[in-house]
Amino acid sequence: MPSIGPMELLILLFLVVFVLAVAGIVVSILKRGRPAPTGWGTGDLRDRVNTLVWQQQPIQAIKVLRQATGLGLADAKRVVDAVAGGADLWEVPIMARYRPAHLNAPAPVDARPDLASRVRELKAGGRAEQAVHLVRGETGMDQDEAERFVDAL
């Protein structure tokens, strides 16, 4: 039977150490779980935090919130506590600077009166020429059509 020399023992020892190191890394990754992505969308962050709060995992919710926003520990805890109390994530004052732009915009309201009302107002003010110009600009009518429209009102 062939004997194992010092070189073979050294190679075998190296292989065993390498396999154990790889196994240790894999086990630590599996224990830790996957880190939360940092590019949360607006609905995704709200949904994720709400889900974690509902599952009674406030520490994980705080971690996700901190990763996504860069908030400090105390602020993230205040936000998670408010969400646990029933508040909407984006309505918590600390979250105002992270609130998506589409949630900050007021609801579109068409406060302008209709074209006929504006033309009547201009005509009553003695500005018929401006009324004709307004009609032409908004409808694409030619000069004669716009003048007939203004006269008819």
JSON list of C-alpha atoms in Angstrom, two decimals:
[
{"chain": "A", "resi": 1, "resn": "MET", "atom": "CA", "xyz": [0.00, 0.00, 0.00]},
{"chain": "A", "resi": 2, "resn": "PRO", "atom": "CA", "xyz": [1.39, 3.39, -0.96]},
{"chain": "A", "resi": 3, "resn": "SER", "atom": "CA", "xyz": [2.19, 5.77, 1.84]},
{"chain": "A", "resi": 4, "resn": "ILE", "atom": "CA", "xyz": [0.87, 9.34, 1.99]},
{"chain": "A", "resi": 5, "resn": "GLY", "atom": "CA", "xyz": [3.63, 11.89, 1.95]},
{"chain": "A", "resi": 6, "resn": "PRO", "atom": "CA", "xyz": [3.70, 15.34, 3.49]},
{"chain": "A", "resi": 7, "resn": "MET", "atom": "CA", "xyz": [2.74, 17.01, 0.21]},
{"chain": "A", "resi": 8, "resn": "GLU", "atom": "CA", "xyz": [-0.38, 14.90, -0.19]},
{"chain": "A", "resi": 9, "resn": "LEU", "atom": "CA", "xyz": [-1.37, 15.59, 3.44]},
{"chain": "A", "resi": 10, "resn": "LEU", "atom": "CA", "xyz": [-0.96, 19.31, 2.88]},
{"chain": "A", "resi": 11, "resn": "ILE", "atom": "CA", "xyz": [-3.17, 19.22, -0.25]},
{"chain": "A", "resi": 12, "resn": "LEU", "atom": "CA", "xyz": [-5.80, 17.14, 1.57]},
{"chain": "A", "resi": 13, "resn": "LEU", "atom": "CA", "xyz": [-5.78, 19.54, 4.51]},
{"chain": "A", "resi": 14, "resn": "PHE", "atom": "CA", "xyz": [-6.15, 22.52, 2.17]},
{"chain": "A", "resi": 15, "resn": "LEU", "atom": "CA", "xyz": [-9.17, 20.89, 0.44]},
{"chain": "A", "resi": 16, "resn": "VAL", "atom": "CA", "xyz": [-10.88, 20.13, 3.76]},
{"chain": "A", "resi": 17, "resn": "VAL", "atom": "CA", "xyz": [-10.36, 23.72, 4.99]},
{"chain": "A", "resi": 18, "resn": "PHE", "atom": "CA", "xyz": [-11.67, 25.10, 1.68]},
{"chain": "A", "resi": 19, "resn": "VAL", "atom": "CA", "xyz": [-14.82, 22.94, 1.74]},
{"chain": "A", "resi": 20, "resn": "LEU", "atom": "CA", "xyz": [-15.52, 23.91, 5.36]},
{"chain": "A", "resi": 21, "resn": "ALA", "atom": "CA", "xyz": [-15.06, 27.61, 4.56]},
{"chain": "A", "resi": 22, "resn": "VAL", "atom": "CA", "xyz": [-17.49, 27.44, 1.62]},
{"chain": "A", "resi": 23, "resn": "ALA", "atom": "CA", "xyz": [-20.02, 25.53, 3.75]},
{"chain": "A", "resi": 24, "resn": "GLY", "atom": "CA", "xyz": [-19.74, 28.14, 6.52]},
{"chain": "A", "resi": 25, "resn": "ILE", "atom": "CA", "xyz": [-20.36, 30.98, 4.09]},
{"chain": "A", "resi": 26, "resn": "VAL", "atom": "CA", "xyz": [-23.42, 29.25, 2.62]},
{"chain": "A", "resi": 27, "resn": "VAL", "atom": "CA", "xyz": [-24.86, 28.54, 6.07]},
{"chain": "A", "resi": 28, "resn": "SER", "atom": "CA", "xyz": [-24.36, 32.15, 7.24]},
{"chain": "A", "resi": 29, "resn": "ILE", "atom": "CA", "xyz": [-26.06, 33.49, 4.11]},
{"chain": "A", "resi": 30, "resn": "LEU", "atom": "CA", "xyz": [-29.00, 31.15, 4.57]},
{"chain": "A", "resi": 31, "resn": "LYS", "atom": "CA", "xyz": [-29.37, 32.10, 8.25]},
{"chain": "A", "resi": 32, "resn": "ARG", "atom": "CA", "xyz": [-29.25, 35.80, 7.53]},
{"chain": "A", "resi": 33, "resn": "GLY", "atom": "CA", "xyz": [-31.76, 35.70, 4.70]},
{"chain": "A", "resi": 34, "resn": "ARG", "atom": "CA", "xyz": [-31.78, 37.93, 1.69]},
{"chain": "A", "resi": 35, "resn": "PRO", "atom": "CA", "xyz": [-31.25, 41.62, 2.31]},
{"chain": "A", "resi": 36, "resn": "ALA", "atom": "CA", "xyz": [-34.13, 43.89, 1.27]},
{"chain": "A", "resi": 37, "resn": "PRO", "atom": "CA", "xyz": [-33.55, 45.69, -2.00]},
{"chain": "A", "resi": 38, "resn": "THR", "atom": "CA", "xyz": [-32.86, 49.41, -1.67]},
{"chain": "A", "resi": 39, "resn": "GLY", "atom": "CA", "xyz": [-34.84, 50.52, -4.70]},
{"chain": "A", "resi": 40, "resn": "TRP", "atom": "CA", "xyz": [-38.33, 50.05, -3.25]},
{"chain": "A", "resi": 41, "resn": "GLY", "atom": "CA", "xyz": [-41.13, 51.57, -5.26]},
{"chain": "A", "resi": 42, "resn": "THR", "atom": "CA", "xyz": [-43.65, 53.74, -3.47]},
{"chain": "A", "resi": 43, "resn": "GLY", "atom": "CA", "xyz": [-46.36, 51.09, -3.27]},
{"chain": "A", "resi": 44, "resn": "ASP", "atom": "CA", "xyz": [-43.82, 48.35, -2.66]},
{"chain": "A", "resi": 45, "resn": "LEU", "atom": "CA", "xyz": [-42.35, 50.08, 0.40]},
{"chain": "A", "resi": 46, "resn": "ARG", "atom": "CA", "xyz": [-45.78, 50.83, 1.86]},
{"chain": "A", "resi": 47, "resn": "ASP", "atom": "CA", "xyz": [-46.94, 47.26, 1.22]},
{"chain": "A", "resi": 48, "resn": "ARG", "atom": "CA", "xyz": [-43.77, 45.73, 2.62]},
{"chain": "A", "resi": 49, "resn": "VAL", "atom": "CA", "xyz": [-43.84, 47.80, 5.82]},
{"chain": "A", "resi": 50, "resn": "ASN", "atom": "CA", "xyz": [-47.58, 47.18, 6.30]},
{"chain": "A", "resi": 51, "resn": "THR", "atom": "CA", "xyz": [-47.10, 43.43, 5.78]},
{"chain": "A", "resi": 52, "resn": "LEU", "atom": "CA", "xyz": [-44.23, 43.24, 8.26]},
{"chain": "A", "resi": 53, "resn": "VAL", "atom": "CA", "xyz": [-46.19, 45.24, 10.84]},
{"chain": "A", "resi": 54, "resn": "TRP", "atom": "CA", "xyz": [-49.23, 43.00, 10.30]},
{"chain": "A", "resi": 55, "resn": "GLN", "atom": "CA", "xyz": [-47.01, 39.91, 10.74]},
{"chain": "A", "resi": 56, "resn": "GLN", "atom": "CA", "xyz": [-45.77, 41.45, 14.00]},
{"chain": "A", "resi": 57, "resn": "GLN", "atom": "CA", "xyz": [-42.21, 41.84, 12.74]},
{"chain": "A", "resi": 58, "resn": "PRO", "atom": "CA", "xyz": [-41.55, 45.47, 13.66]},
{"chain": "A", "resi": 59, "resn": "ILE", "atom": "CA", "xyz": [-37.78, 45.07, 13.78]},
{"chain": "A", "resi": 60, "resn": "GLN", "atom": "CA", "xyz": [-37.72, 43.78, 10.21]},
{"chain": "A", "resi": 61, "resn": "ALA", "atom": "CA", "xyz": [-40.09, 46.62, 9.18]},
{"chain": "A", "resi": 62, "resn": "ILE", "atom": "CA", "xyz": [-37.69, 49.13, 10.74]},
{"chain": "A", "resi": 63, "resn": "LYS", "atom": "CA", "xyz": [-34.77, 47.56, 8.87]},
{"chain": "A", "resi": 64, "resn": "VAL", "atom": "CA", "xyz": [-36.61, 47.69, 5.54]},
{"chain": "A", "resi": 65, "resn": "LEU", "atom": "CA", "xyz": [-37.63, 51.30, 6.13]},
{"chain": "A", "resi": 66, "resn": "ARG", "atom": "CA", "xyz": [-34.10, 52.34, 7.08]},
{"chain": "A", "resi": 67, "resn": "GLN", "atom": "CA", "xyz": [-32.61, 50.63, 4.03]},
{"chain": "A", "resi": 68, "resn": "ALA", "atom": "CA", "xyz": [-35.11, 52.24, 1.68]},
{"chain": "A", "resi": 69, "resn": "THR", "atom": "CA", "xyz": [-35.02, 55.77, 3.12]},
{"chain": "A", "resi": 70, "resn": "GLY", "atom": "CA", "xyz": [-31.84, 56.15, 5.14]},
{"chain": "A", "resi": 71, "resn": "LEU", "atom": "CA", "xyz": [-33.85, 57.14, 8.23]},
{"chain": "A", "resi": 72, "resn": "GLY", "atom": "CA", "xyz": [-32.23, 56.88, 11.63]},
{"chain": "A", "resi": 73, "resn": "LEU", "atom": "CA", "xyz": [-33.25, 54.16, 14.04]},
{"chain": "A", "resi": 74, "resn": "ALA", "atom": "CA", "xyz": [-35.42, 56.39, 16.24]},
{"chain": "A", "resi": 75, "resn": "ASP", "atom": "CA", "xyz": [-37.27, 57.95, 13.28]},
{"chain": "A", "resi": 76, "resn": "ALA", "atom": "CA", "xyz": [-37.83, 54.58, 11.60]},
{"chain": "A", "resi": 77, "resn": "LYS", "atom": "CA", "xyz": [-39.22, 53.20, 14.87]},
{"chain": "A", "resi": 78, "resn": "ARG", "atom": "CA", "xyz": [-41.60, 56.17, 15.18]},
{"chain": "A", "resi": 79, "resn": "VAL", "atom": "CA", "xyz": [-42.84, 55.56, 11.63]},
{"chain": "A", "resi": 80, "resn": "VAL", "atom": "CA", "xyz": [-43.35, 51.82, 12.21]},
{"chain": "A", "resi": 81, "resn": "ASP", "atom": "CA", "xyz": [-45.15, 52.55, 15.49]},
{"chain": "A", "resi": 82, "resn": "ALA", "atom": "CA", "xyz": [-47.45, 54.99, 13.69]},
{"chain": "A", "resi": 83, "resn": "VAL", "atom": "CA", "xyz": [-48.16, 52.45, 10.95]},
{"chain": "A", "resi": 84, "resn": "ALA", "atom": "CA", "xyz": [-48.89, 49.84, 13.63]},
{"chain": "A", "resi": 85, "resn": "GLY", "atom": "CA", "xyz": [-51.34, 52.34, 15.12]},
{"chain": "A", "resi": 86, "resn": "GLY", "atom": "CA", "xyz": [-53.23, 52.55, 11.84]},
{"chain": "A", "resi": 87, "resn": "ALA", "atom": "CA", "xyz": [-51.57, 55.50, 10.10]},
{"chain": "A", "resi": 88, "resn": "ASP", "atom": "CA", "xyz": [-50.74, 55.41, 6.40]},
{"chain": "A", "resi": 89, "resn": "LEU", "atom": "CA", "xyz": [-46.98, 55.28, 5.78]},
{"chain": "A", "resi": 90, "resn": "TRP", "atom": "CA", "xyz": [-46.97, 58.40, 3.59]},
{"chain": "A", "resi": 91, "resn": "GLU", "atom": "CA", "xyz": [-49.10, 60.39, 6.04]},
{"chain": "A", "resi": 92, "resn": "VAL", "atom": "CA", "xyz": [-46.56, 60.11, 8.87]},
{"chain": "A", "resi": 93, "resn": "PRO", "atom": "CA", "xyz": [-44.86, 63.55, 9.07]},
{"chain": "A", "resi": 94, "resn": "ILE", "atom": "CA", "xyz": [-41.33, 62.08, 9.11]},
{"chain": "A", "resi": 95, "resn": "MET", "atom": "CA", "xyz": [-42.06, 60.47, 5.74]},
{"chain": "A", "resi": 96, "resn": "ALA", "atom": "CA", "xyz": [-43.08, 63.76, 4.06]},
{"chain": "A", "resi": 97, "resn": "ARG", "atom": "CA", "xyz": [-39.70, 64.20, 2.34]},
{"chain": "A", "resi": 98, "resn": "TYR", "atom": "CA", "xyz": [-39.86, 60.63, 0.98]},
{"chain": "A", "resi": 99, "resn": "ARG", "atom": "CA", "xyz": [-43.48, 60.87, -0.17]},
{"chain": "A", "resi": 100, "resn": "PRO", "atom": "CA", "xyz": [-43.73, 60.25, -3.92]},
{"chain": "A", "resi": 101, "resn": "ALA", "atom": "CA", "xyz": [-44.48, 63.32, -6.01]},
{"chain": "A", "resi": 102, "resn": "HIS", "atom": "CA", "xyz": [-47.73, 61.91, -7.36]},
{"chain": "A", "resi": 103, "resn": "LEU", "atom": "CA", "xyz": [-49.05, 61.71, -3.78]},
{"chain": "A", "resi": 104, "resn": "ASN", "atom": "CA", "xyz": [-48.09, 65.35, -3.08]},
{"chain": "A", "resi": 105, "resn": "ALA", "atom": "CA", "xyz": [-49.89, 66.78, -6.09]},
{"chain": "A", "resi": 106, "resn": "PRO", "atom": "CA", "xyz": [-53.38, 68.10, -5.43]},
{"chain": "A", "resi": 107, "resn": "ALA", "atom": "CA", "xyz": [-56.21, 66.44, -7.24]},
{"chain": "A", "resi": 108, "resn": "PRO", "atom": "CA", "xyz": [-56.69, 68.06, -10.65]},
{"chain": "A", "resi": 109, "resn": "VAL", "atom": "CA", "xyz": [-59.55, 70.49, -10.57]},
{"chain": "A", "resi": 110, "resn": "ASP", "atom": "CA", "xyz": [-60.75, 72.27, -13.67]},
{"chain": "A", "resi": 111, "resn": "ALA", "atom": "CA", "xyz": [-61.50, 75.61, -12.05]},
{"chain": "A", "resi": 112, "resn": "ARG", "atom": "CA", "xyz": [-61.73, 77.41, -15.38]},
{"chain": "A", "resi": 113, "resn": "PRO", "atom": "CA", "xyz": [-65.22, 78.21, -16.59]},
{"chain": "A", "resi": 114, "resn": "ASP", "atom": "CA", "xyz": [-66.23, 76.95, -19.99]},
{"chain": "A", "resi": 115, "resn": "LEU", "atom": "CA", "xyz": [-65.35, 78.83, -23.18]},
{"chain": "A", "resi": 116, "resn": "ALA", "atom": "CA", "xyz": [-68.80, 80.40, -23.64]},
{"chain": "A", "resi": 117, "resn": "SER", "atom": "CA", "xyz": [-68.74, 81.86, -20.10]},
{"chain": "A", "resi": 118, "resn": "ARG", "atom": "CA", "xyz": [-65.29, 83.35, -20.61]},
{"chain": "A", "resi": 119, "resn": "VAL", "atom": "CA", "xyz": [-66.32, 84.82, -23.98]},
{"chain": "A", "resi": 120, "resn": "ARG", "atom": "CA", "xyz": [-69.45, 86.36, -22.45]},
{"chain": "A", "resi": 121, "resn": "GLU", "atom": "CA", "xyz": [-67.34, 87.90, -19.69]},
{"chain": "A", "resi": 122, "resn": "LEU", "atom": "CA", "xyz": [-64.88, 89.40, -22.19]},
{"chain": "A", "resi": 123, "resn": "LYS", "atom": "CA", "xyz": [-67.71, 90.66, -24.40]},
{"chain": "A", "resi": 124, "resn": "ALA", "atom": "CA", "xyz": [-69.48, 92.26, -21.42]},
{"chain": "A", "resi": 125, "resn": "GLY", "atom": "CA", "xyz": [-66.22, 94.01, -20.54]},
{"chain": "A", "resi": 126, "resn": "GLY", "atom": "CA", "xyz": [-66.01, 95.54, -24.01]},
{"chain": "A", "resi": 127, "resn": "ARG", "atom": "CA", "xyz": [-63.18, 93.27, -25.16]},
{"chain": "A", "resi": 128, "resn": "ALA", "atom": "CA", "xyz": [-64.87, 91.53, -28.08]},
{"chain": "A", "resi": 129, "resn": "GLU", "atom": "CA", "xyz": [-61.66, 91.39, -30.11]},
{"chain": "A", "resi": 130, "resn": "GLN", "atom": "CA", "xyz": [-59.92, 89.53, -27.30]},
{"chain": "A", "resi": 131, "resn": "ALA", "atom": "CA", "xyz": [-62.93, 87.20, -27.10]},
{"chain": "A", "resi": 132, "resn": "VAL", "atom": "CA", "xyz": [-62.55, 86.39, -30.81]},
{"chain": "A", "resi": 133, "resn": "HIS", "atom": "CA", "xyz": [-58.86, 85.72, -30.29]},
{"chain": "A", "resi": 134, "resn": "LEU", "atom": "CA", "xyz": [-59.66, 83.39, -27.37]},
{"chain": "A", "resi": 135, "resn": "VAL", "atom": "CA", "xyz": [-62.20, 81.45, -29.45]},
{"chain": "A", "resi": 136, "resn": "ARG", "atom": "CA", "xyz": [-59.75, 81.09, -32.34]},
{"chain": "A", "resi": 137, "resn": "GLY", "atom": "CA", "xyz": [-56.97, 79.91, -30.00]},
{"chain": "A", "resi": 138, "resn": "GLU", "atom": "CA", "xyz": [-59.05, 77.29, -28.22]},
{"chain": "A", "resi": 139, "resn": "THR", "atom": "CA", "xyz": [-61.14, 75.96, -31.09]},
{"chain": "A", "resi": 140, "resn": "GLY", "atom": "CA", "xyz": [-59.06, 76.48, -34.23]},
{"chain": "A", "resi": 141, "resn": "MET", "atom": "CA", "xyz": [-61.90, 78.42, -35.91]},
{"chain": "A", "resi": 142, "resn": "ASP", "atom": "CA", "xyz": [-61.02, 80.96, -38.56]},
{"chain": "A", "resi": 143, "resn": "GLN", "atom": "CA", "xyz": [-61.64, 84.69, -37.99]},
{"chain": "A", "resi": 144, "resn": "ASP", "atom": "CA", "xyz": [-65.16, 84.78, -39.49]},
{"chain": "A", "resi": 145, "resn": "GLU", "atom": "CA", "xyz": [-66.38, 81.69, -37.60]},
{"chain": "A", "resi": 146, "resn": "ALA", "atom": "CA", "xyz": [-64.99, 83.03, -34.31]},
{"chain": "A", "resi": 147, "resn": "GLU", "atom": "CA", "xyz": [-66.64, 86.43, -34.82]},
{"chain": "A", "resi": 148, "resn": "ARG", "atom": "CA", "xyz": [-70.00, 84.77, -35.56]},
{"chain": "A", "resi": 149, "resn": "PHE", "atom": "CA", "xyz": [-69.60, 82.64, -32.39]},
{"chain": "A", "resi": 150, "resn": "VAL", "atom": "CA", "xyz": [-68.85, 85.71, -30.25]},
{"chain": "A", "resi": 151, "resn": "ASP", "atom": "CA", "xyz": [-71.75, 87.69, -31.80]},
{"chain": "A", "resi": 152, "resn": "ALA", "atom": "CA", "xyz": [-74.14, 84.80, -31.16]},
{"chain": "A", "resi": 153, "resn": "LEU", "atom": "CA", "xyz": [-73.44, 84.90, -27.43]}
]
